[in-house]
């Protein structure tokens, strides 16, 4: 028997169910987490087939944020100890009857496909996507990504946005899925809390932003850029960032109001895209304090 | 025969030597790169024994920076194509007679222990370490780390330091080795170019910094901190950052002139330590432009 003795927790809304067999189909939504095609968070497989596209939270903090978000978990999978750590969260009435599959570390490792230090996972189905109009409705500061396809960078941008007062993230063309497990983890769960939308009219949505009163600020070290400190105004601002290396496309930059650069030492590369975004967010939040 | 046809390159200083056998002892300095104990960049093994402690550069950009640095490569290991890409760098007279071990991707993968996308490696012995006095002698802005033991964060701090005008990095207590392969890679090679020193009198060296005219600024979200924008002065500045989570020790903060915080949204975590450092570096460089 690998499962520890059942601890008693008062007031849990979830239903604790012990899992002894790593092959138990009830934990299929947590199976093969690092398998490129079988992993449950893949929305579109490499062969083009539709994957489960689940959202997976891992660890106590991210699981707490998922519970607090619009991504309502439909199942948990974790070791006994994490039930204790999450007891207050797992008492949320919205989780009534949701299964918490409890297992030993060894069973979890075999199901998941690797040893999971964080000891707890939660899975949610994707809710309806928000539109650009919805996420900018009450926003004063937004960040718009173009061609950013590194999950770690996208996760860091969400974390920085949450920390530095950015209200929404908008995905332009050629960005990766922000709900991939690695992205959610690196974001510390903020990918589930900071509203985001995928543009379905790119770069046309930049004109929507301008119509709604946003000053669009393209972050670029290139020609014609002004120092960031002078480019950030007091009204609504949308910062645009492109992928490391290519940066923003010229077409996109031409639709922006301002091109702004971060002052850099001579002979160095650009900053990491999430770091550059953080600097811009900081410039904004520190001027409005 | 796995090795491609030998291309002709004029004017190389290095000596190109073909390697057909992954077990060839001449490439031992590049063997088992991801093995926790046998990897050549380990200075002290998990059992306390002394490792080779080599510095390993990977990829074209980092190799170029190593050649330009005080870490002089004593051997290269790479595929034929990378010789072409590095031809101008490999013509440097300081590299006269240094072996460039040329191999196929398959032979490299077997020696190194994994498939190395970047296709080229360079190895250097560690030169004598610089002292704190040496690295601060001509510096106007330095960053001091305490308890930062994540290689990726240390690498990012070097990259951000290089990009945002920081002259030196000082390691206080409980930091990881900045010359670990992952750190060098994440730093984009700047760990080899930005001067750094390990404090051998901690936290006493903070008094040395103050004696040398540096204002010591502890980055902390805690009580008694002032907004970063008001804390950065025009003279010499040393920023202190601690590990994510614990942050700087109270003892260290008490020795600093100022405690400064980055304005943050309510209810969010601190920023990643390298991101927080970048924001401080930006505050400094943008005020002095």
XYZ file of C-alpha atoms in Angstrom, chain B residues 17 92 104 184 275:
5
model
C 41.724 17.791 -35.759
C 42.843 35.308 -33.625
C 29.896 14.924 -36.825
C 27.320 31.073 -18.942
C 13.997 40.967 -13.381
